[in-house]
Amino acid sequence: MSDTTAIFNAIEQAQTIIIHRHQRPDPDALGSQFGLKLTLQHAFPDKRIFAVGTVPNDLGWLGQSDTVSDDQYTDALVITVDTANTERIDDDRFNQGRQLVKIDHHPNDDNYGDLSWVLPDASSTSELIVDFIDAHQDALSLTRDAALLFYAGIVGDTGRFLYPATSAHTFAVASELLATGIDAAEVGRHENELSRGLGRLMGDVLANIEIDKFGAAHYVISQAQLASLSLATSEVQPLVSTPGRLADVRAWLLFVENPDGSYRVHLRSKGPAINELAKAHHGGGHDLASGANAADQQEVDDMIASLSKLMQQWQQTH
Ligand code: AMP
């Protein structure tokens, strides 16, 4: 593990610490954020430690954010977790503190912050935060409440230990978390359960996703479809991995129409890297899991064609 002493020293010196993470959070964003907050509160009860950003209803079981006034930023140490680029940070007051620290596991395309600790090979930011705690165990310890949050983050970002970033170290960290006495099955249930509307949509994705002869697949979720199932745009995240369960699908695009007619795009792959395609469409992310945006139907069609071409090229060499 690379040296995290400078970050630890900054934490020790700060009286106010405000933790941010990315917009549209997932269990890893919230687990690493709230878990770090609980850990620092436990170690430093006299410091003021906050977590900010909007929490979607379906992830409320992980915790709630704090209300932080602008003047509390004046002398604060701001830490962002799980957020590759500044545009995606939830709450744009992140740069109003005295010092900014970035802790993340995405490719470091935007090396922002006064101090940063970025390990793209880590399964999740939650795994990284546990490593951070272990590296500074003279001062920091793993409480059961924080362990549950980190476990939720790891389970979320590894797709229940399915994705390639799941390493021997990931399992060692998960074991350490379970040893605190957390109810891992309860976390599994939370992350596995679906609302009726989402269940119906999942059935439709599996039945009707379009798959071409190269294994490139796509499915478009419209606003009308969401309305008929009483689902909000933000609620479809649990479906993003669903197409990958089909053996014929090698890489896929899940388009989710926004109320203004543009599309949020989720890109996933079991083979070729798709993050360059995401970057070409106002997005980014990991080799096999990225996010992007499409302005209109034309851009949707362009992305479908690009993925098909990418898969065709990949098949020729594999
Ligand atoms: P998503 O499809 O939204 O679950 O995102 C998949 C991965 O790509 C996550 O690790 C995100 O942090 C990352 N990601 C999503 N959207 C963007 C973006 N606009 N810029 C950079 N990274 C992104």
PDB file of N, CA, C and O and ligand atoms in Angstrom, residues 22-24 26 28 82-85 87-88 104-107 109 157 237 240 254 264-268 274-275 278-279 281-286 288-293, ligand 1:
ATOM      1  N   HIS A  22     -19.630  11.090  -4.718  1.00  0.00           N
ATOM      2  CA  HIS A  22     -20.187  11.466  -6.022  1.00  0.00           C
ATOM      3  C   HIS A  22     -21.717  11.566  -6.019  1.00  0.00           C
ATOM      4  O   HIS A  22     -22.392  11.031  -5.145  1.00  0.00           O
ATOM      5  N   GLN A  23     -22.214  12.273  -7.019  1.00  0.00           N
ATOM      6  CA  GLN A  23     -23.658  12.414  -7.221  1.00  0.00           C
ATOM      7  C   GLN A  23     -24.238  11.045  -7.562  1.00  0.00           C
ATOM      8  O   GLN A  23     -23.512  10.148  -7.994  1.00  0.00           O
ATOM      9  N   ARG A  24     -25.569  10.911  -7.442  1.00  0.00           N
ATOM     10  CA  ARG A  24     -26.235   9.618  -7.673  1.00  0.00           C
ATOM     11  C   ARG A  24     -25.440   8.499  -6.993  1.00  0.00           C
ATOM     12  O   ARG A  24     -24.917   7.589  -7.656  1.00  0.00           O
ATOM     13  N   ASP A  26     -23.933   5.270  -4.979  1.00  0.00           N
ATOM     14  CA  ASP A  26     -24.199   3.834  -4.888  1.00  0.00           C
ATOM     15  C   ASP A  26     -23.733   3.375  -3.500  1.00  0.00           C
ATOM     16  O   ASP A  26     -23.223   4.177  -2.718  1.00  0.00           O
ATOM     17  N   ASP A  28     -21.135   1.878  -2.510  1.00  0.00           N
ATOM     18  CA  ASP A  28     -19.728   2.138  -2.183  1.00  0.00           C
ATOM     19  C   ASP A  28     -19.487   3.602  -1.851  1.00  0.00           C
ATOM     20  O   ASP A  28     -18.723   3.931  -0.937  1.00  0.00           O
ATOM     21  N   ASP A  82     -14.441   8.148  -3.490  1.00  0.00           N
ATOM     22  CA  ASP A  82     -15.080   7.430  -4.599  1.00  0.00           C
ATOM     23  C   ASP A  82     -15.467   8.328  -5.776  1.00  0.00           C
ATOM     24  O   ASP A  82     -16.363   7.981  -6.530  1.00  0.00           O
ATOM     25  N   THR A  83     -14.798   9.460  -5.934  1.00  0.00           N
ATOM     26  CA  THR A  83     -15.213  10.415  -6.973  1.00  0.00           C
ATOM     27  C   THR A  83     -14.028  10.812  -7.843  1.00  0.00           C
ATOM     28  O   THR A  83     -13.138  11.548  -7.407  1.00  0.00           O
ATOM     29  N   ALA A  84     -14.043  10.328  -9.105  1.00  0.00           N
ATOM     30  CA  ALA A  84     -12.885  10.486  -9.982  1.00  0.00           C
ATOM     31  C   ALA A  84     -12.662  11.932 -10.413  1.00  0.00           C
ATOM     32  O   ALA A  84     -11.517  12.382 -10.517  1.00  0.00           O
ATOM     33  N   ASN A  85     -13.744  12.641 -10.707  1.00  0.00           N
ATOM     34  CA  ASN A  85     -13.565  13.994 -11.257  1.00  0.00           C
ATOM     35  C   ASN A  85     -14.436  15.016 -10.524  1.00  0.00           C
ATOM     36  O   ASN A  85     -15.491  14.672  -9.984  1.00  0.00           O
ATOM     37  N   GLU A  87     -16.385  17.372 -11.440  1.00  0.00           N
ATOM     38  CA  GLU A  87     -17.774  17.642 -11.879  1.00  0.00           C
ATOM     39  C   GLU A  87     -18.776  16.711 -11.204  1.00  0.00           C
ATOM     40  O   GLU A  87     -19.945  17.038 -11.083  1.00  0.00           O
ATOM     41  N   ARG A  88     -18.332  15.531 -10.811  1.00  0.00           N
ATOM     42  CA  ARG A  88     -19.270  14.545 -10.233  1.00  0.00           C
ATOM     43  C   ARG A  88     -19.390  14.648  -8.714  1.00  0.00           C
ATOM     44  O   ARG A  88     -20.129  13.894  -8.096  1.00  0.00           O
ATOM     45  N   ASP A 104      -9.772   7.496  -3.708  1.00  0.00           N
ATOM     46  CA  ASP A 104     -10.610   6.927  -4.767  1.00  0.00           C
ATOM     47  C   ASP A 104      -9.992   5.657  -5.362  1.00  0.00           C
ATOM     48  O   ASP A 104      -8.791   5.416  -5.234  1.00  0.00           O
ATOM     49  N   HIS A 105     -10.829   4.890  -6.056  1.00  0.00           N
ATOM     50  CA  HIS A 105     -10.332   3.682  -6.730  1.00  0.00           C
ATOM     51  C   HIS A 105     -10.622   3.701  -8.233  1.00  0.00           C
ATOM     52  O   HIS A 105     -10.536   2.656  -8.880  1.00  0.00           O
ATOM     53  N   HIS A 106     -10.982   4.867  -8.783  1.00  0.00           N
ATOM     54  CA  HIS A 106     -11.167   4.972 -10.241  1.00  0.00           C
ATOM     55  C   HIS A 106      -9.852   5.376 -10.903  1.00  0.00           C
ATOM     56  O   HIS A 106      -8.980   5.927 -10.229  1.00  0.00           O
ATOM     57  N   PRO A 107      -9.715   5.152 -12.214  1.00  0.00           N
ATOM     58  CA  PRO A 107      -8.529   5.675 -12.901  1.00  0.00           C
ATOM     59  C   PRO A 107      -8.384   7.170 -12.612  1.00  0.00           C
ATOM     60  O   PRO A 107      -9.369   7.908 -12.613  1.00  0.00           O
ATOM     61  N   ASP A 109      -7.841  10.098 -13.820  1.00  0.00           N
ATOM     62  CA  ASP A 109      -7.792  11.001 -14.973  1.00  0.00           C
ATOM     63  C   ASP A 109      -7.792  12.467 -14.546  1.00  0.00           C
ATOM     64  O   ASP A 109      -7.292  13.333 -15.254  1.00  0.00           O
ATOM     65  N   ASP A 157     -19.889  -2.746  -5.021  1.00  0.00           N
ATOM     66  CA  ASP A 157     -18.980  -2.480  -6.135  1.00  0.00           C
ATOM     67  C   ASP A 157     -18.390  -3.744  -6.765  1.00  0.00           C
ATOM     68  O   ASP A 157     -17.903  -3.697  -7.892  1.00  0.00           O
ATOM     69  N   GLN A 237     -30.622   1.890 -10.897  1.00  0.00           N
ATOM     70  CA  GLN A 237     -29.226   1.437 -10.716  1.00  0.00           C
ATOM     71  C   GLN A 237     -29.091  -0.089 -10.493  1.00  0.00           C
ATOM     72  O   GLN A 237     -28.228  -0.726 -11.084  1.00  0.00           O
ATOM     73  N   VAL A 240     -28.524  -2.286 -13.617  1.00  0.00           N
ATOM     74  CA  VAL A 240     -27.447  -2.037 -14.582  1.00  0.00           C
ATOM     75  C   VAL A 240     -26.655  -3.308 -14.897  1.00  0.00           C
ATOM     76  O   VAL A 240     -26.232  -3.534 -16.019  1.00  0.00           O
ATOM     77  N   LEU A 254     -26.979   0.514 -21.143  1.00  0.00           N
ATOM     78  CA  LEU A 254     -28.328   0.705 -20.614  1.00  0.00           C
ATOM     79  C   LEU A 254     -28.586   2.214 -20.625  1.00  0.00           C
ATOM     80  O   LEU A 254     -27.909   2.968 -19.922  1.00  0.00           O
ATOM     81  N   ARG A 264     -29.043   9.232 -19.588  1.00  0.00           N
ATOM     82  CA  ARG A 264     -27.926   8.774 -18.759  1.00  0.00           C
ATOM     83  C   ARG A 264     -27.560   7.390 -19.313  1.00  0.00           C
ATOM     84  O   ARG A 264     -28.452   6.580 -19.601  1.00  0.00           O
ATOM     85  N   VAL A 265     -26.274   7.115 -19.503  1.00  0.00           N
ATOM     86  CA  VAL A 265     -25.868   5.841 -20.108  1.00  0.00           C
ATOM     87  C   VAL A 265     -24.989   5.057 -19.135  1.00  0.00           C
ATOM     88  O   VAL A 265     -24.022   5.593 -18.590  1.00  0.00           O
ATOM     89  N   HIS A 266     -25.346   3.795 -18.929  1.00  0.00           N
ATOM     90  CA  HIS A 266     -24.524   2.897 -18.117  1.00  0.00           C
ATOM     91  C   HIS A 266     -23.843   1.930 -19.070  1.00  0.00           C
ATOM     92  O   HIS A 266     -24.525   1.241 -19.841  1.00  0.00           O
ATOM     93  N   LEU A 267     -22.511   1.880 -19.041  1.00  0.00           N
ATOM     94  CA  LEU A 267     -21.754   0.987 -19.922  1.00  0.00           C
ATOM     95  C   LEU A 267     -21.111  -0.105 -19.077  1.00  0.00           C
ATOM     96  O   LEU A 267     -20.508   0.188 -18.032  1.00  0.00           O
ATOM     97  N   ARG A 268     -21.241  -1.336 -19.517  1.00  0.00           N
ATOM     98  CA  ARG A 268     -20.618  -2.447 -18.803  1.00  0.00           C
ATOM     99  C   ARG A 268     -20.027  -3.421 -19.817  1.00  0.00           C
ATOM    100  O   ARG A 268     -20.512  -3.525 -20.947  1.00  0.00           O
ATOM    101  N   ILE A 274     -14.474  -0.342 -21.992  1.00  0.00           N
ATOM    102  CA  ILE A 274     -15.495   0.540 -22.583  1.00  0.00           C
ATOM    103  C   ILE A 274     -15.368   1.984 -22.044  1.00  0.00           C
ATOM    104  O   ILE A 274     -16.194   2.829 -22.368  1.00  0.00           O
ATOM    105  N   ASN A 275     -14.317   2.246 -21.251  1.00  0.00           N
ATOM    106  CA  ASN A 275     -14.263   3.596 -20.668  1.00  0.00           C
ATOM    107  C   ASN A 275     -13.871   4.682 -21.669  1.00  0.00           C
ATOM    108  O   ASN A 275     -14.240   5.838 -21.490  1.00  0.00           O
ATOM    109  N   ALA A 278     -17.051   5.748 -23.088  1.00  0.00           N
ATOM    110  CA  ALA A 278     -17.732   6.623 -22.118  1.00  0.00           C
ATOM    111  C   ALA A 278     -17.139   8.030 -22.159  1.00  0.00           C
ATOM    112  O   ALA A 278     -17.871   9.029 -22.164  1.00  0.00           O
ATOM    113  N   LYS A 279     -15.799   8.102 -22.235  1.00  0.00           N
ATOM    114  CA  LYS A 279     -15.146   9.430 -22.244  1.00  0.00           C
ATOM    115  C   LYS A 279     -15.549  10.232 -23.485  1.00  0.00           C
ATOM    116  O   LYS A 279     -15.648  11.456 -23.439  1.00  0.00           O
ATOM    117  N   HIS A 281     -18.301  10.392 -24.676  1.00  0.00           N
ATOM    118  CA  HIS A 281     -19.693  10.859 -24.512  1.00  0.00           C
ATOM    119  C   HIS A 281     -19.892  11.450 -23.111  1.00  0.00           C
ATOM    120  O   HIS A 281     -20.795  11.036 -22.372  1.00  0.00           O
ATOM    121  N   HIS A 282     -19.033  12.375 -22.762  1.00  0.00           N
ATOM    122  CA  HIS A 282     -19.145  13.129 -21.495  1.00  0.00           C
ATOM    123  C   HIS A 282     -19.200  12.220 -20.277  1.00  0.00           C
ATOM    124  O   HIS A 282     -20.012  12.441 -19.380  1.00  0.00           O
ATOM    125  N   GLY A 283     -18.383  11.198 -20.254  1.00  0.00           N
ATOM    126  CA  GLY A 283     -18.390  10.302 -19.104  1.00  0.00           C
ATOM    127  C   GLY A 283     -17.015   9.762 -18.811  1.00  0.00           C
ATOM    128  O   GLY A 283     -16.003  10.353 -19.184  1.00  0.00           O
ATOM    129  N   GLY A 284     -16.980   8.639 -18.141  1.00  0.00           N
ATOM    130  CA  GLY A 284     -15.713   8.003 -17.783  1.00  0.00           C
ATOM    131  C   GLY A 284     -15.978   6.867 -16.824  1.00  0.00           C
ATOM    132  O   GLY A 284     -17.120   6.444 -16.656  1.00  0.00           O
ATOM    133  N   GLY A 285     -14.921   6.379 -16.209  1.00  0.00           N
ATOM    134  CA  GLY A 285     -15.089   5.292 -15.242  1.00  0.00           C
ATOM    135  C   GLY A 285     -14.018   4.234 -15.389  1.00  0.00           C
ATOM    136  O   GLY A 285     -12.911   4.516 -15.860  1.00  0.00           O
ATOM    137  N   HIS A 286     -14.341   3.024 -14.987  1.00  0.00           N
ATOM    138  CA  HIS A 286     -13.395   1.907 -15.025  1.00  0.00           C
ATOM    139  C   HIS A 286     -13.406   1.247 -16.406  1.00  0.00           C
ATOM    140  O   HIS A 286     -14.324   1.459 -17.189  1.00  0.00           O
ATOM    141  N   LEU A 288     -14.231  -1.749 -17.209  1.00  0.00           N
ATOM    142  CA  LEU A 288     -15.394  -2.611 -17.460  1.00  0.00           C
ATOM    143  C   LEU A 288     -16.706  -2.035 -16.930  1.00  0.00           C
ATOM    144  O   LEU A 288     -17.751  -2.674 -17.070  1.00  0.00           O
ATOM    145  N   ALA A 289     -16.664  -0.867 -16.315  1.00  0.00           N
ATOM    146  CA  ALA A 289     -17.892  -0.258 -15.771  1.00  0.00           C
ATOM    147  C   ALA A 289     -17.761   1.251 -15.834  1.00  0.00           C
ATOM    148  O   ALA A 289     -16.965   1.844 -15.106  1.00  0.00           O
ATOM    149  N   SER A 290     -18.510   1.861 -16.736  1.00  0.00           N
ATOM    150  CA  SER A 290     -18.410   3.316 -16.910  1.00  0.00           C
ATOM    151  C   SER A 290     -19.791   3.945 -17.030  1.00  0.00           C
ATOM    152  O   SER A 290     -20.782   3.242 -17.224  1.00  0.00           O
ATOM    153  N   GLY A 291     -19.821   5.257 -16.935  1.00  0.00           N
ATOM    154  CA  GLY A 291     -21.063   6.003 -17.105  1.00  0.00           C
ATOM    155  C   GLY A 291     -20.852   7.116 -18.110  1.00  0.00           C
ATOM    156  O   GLY A 291     -19.727   7.596 -18.278  1.00  0.00           O
ATOM    157  N   ALA A 292     -21.916   7.513 -18.822  1.00  0.00           N
ATOM    158  CA  ALA A 292     -21.800   8.585 -19.813  1.00  0.00           C
ATOM    159  C   ALA A 292     -23.154   9.264 -19.981  1.00  0.00           C
ATOM    160  O   ALA A 292     -24.120   8.946 -19.269  1.00  0.00           O
ATOM    161  N   ASN A 293     -23.215  10.193 -20.943  1.00  0.00           N
ATOM    162  CA  ASN A 293     -24.455  10.926 -21.202  1.00  0.00           C
ATOM    163  C   ASN A 293     -24.663  11.036 -22.704  1.00  0.00           C
ATOM    164  O   ASN A 293     -23.700  11.245 -23.448  1.00  0.00           O
TER     165      ASN A 293
HETATM  166  P1  AMP B   1     -22.659   3.999 -13.378  1.00  0.00           P
HETATM  167  O1  AMP B   1     -22.967   3.383 -14.703  1.00  0.00           O
HETATM  168  O2  AMP B   1     -23.315   5.319 -13.181  1.00  0.00           O
HETATM  169  O3  AMP B   1     -22.906   3.015 -12.270  1.00  0.00           O
HETATM  170  O4  AMP B   1     -21.100   4.301 -13.353  1.00  0.00           O
HETATM  171  C1  AMP B   1     -20.151   3.291 -13.526  1.00  0.00           C
HETATM  172  C2  AMP B   1     -18.801   3.787 -13.131  1.00  0.00           C
HETATM  173  O5  AMP B   1     -18.403   4.868 -13.971  1.00  0.00           O
HETATM  174  C3  AMP B   1     -18.743   4.300 -11.704  1.00  0.00           C
HETATM  175  O6  AMP B   1     -17.531   3.875 -11.135  1.00  0.00           O
HETATM  176  C4  AMP B   1     -18.778   5.787 -11.851  1.00  0.00           C
HETATM  177  O7  AMP B   1     -18.076   6.415 -10.814  1.00  0.00           O
HETATM  178  C5  AMP B   1     -18.143   6.027 -13.208  1.00  0.00           C
HETATM  179  N1  AMP B   1     -18.789   7.157 -13.879  1.00  0.00           N
HETATM  180  C6  AMP B   1     -20.099   7.270 -14.147  1.00  0.00           C
HETATM  181  N2  AMP B   1     -20.369   8.439 -14.782  1.00  0.00           N
HETATM  182  C7  AMP B   1     -19.197   9.077 -14.917  1.00  0.00           C
HETATM  183  C8  AMP B   1     -18.798  10.344 -15.474  1.00  0.00           C
HETATM  184  N3  AMP B   1     -19.682  11.184 -16.030  1.00  0.00           N
HETATM  185  N4  AMP B   1     -17.492  10.659 -15.420  1.00  0.00           N
HETATM  186  C9  AMP B   1     -16.587   9.831 -14.864  1.00  0.00           C
HETATM  187  N5  AMP B   1     -16.889   8.638 -14.321  1.00  0.00           N
HETATM  188  C10 AMP B   1     -18.176   8.247 -14.344  1.00  0.00           C
END
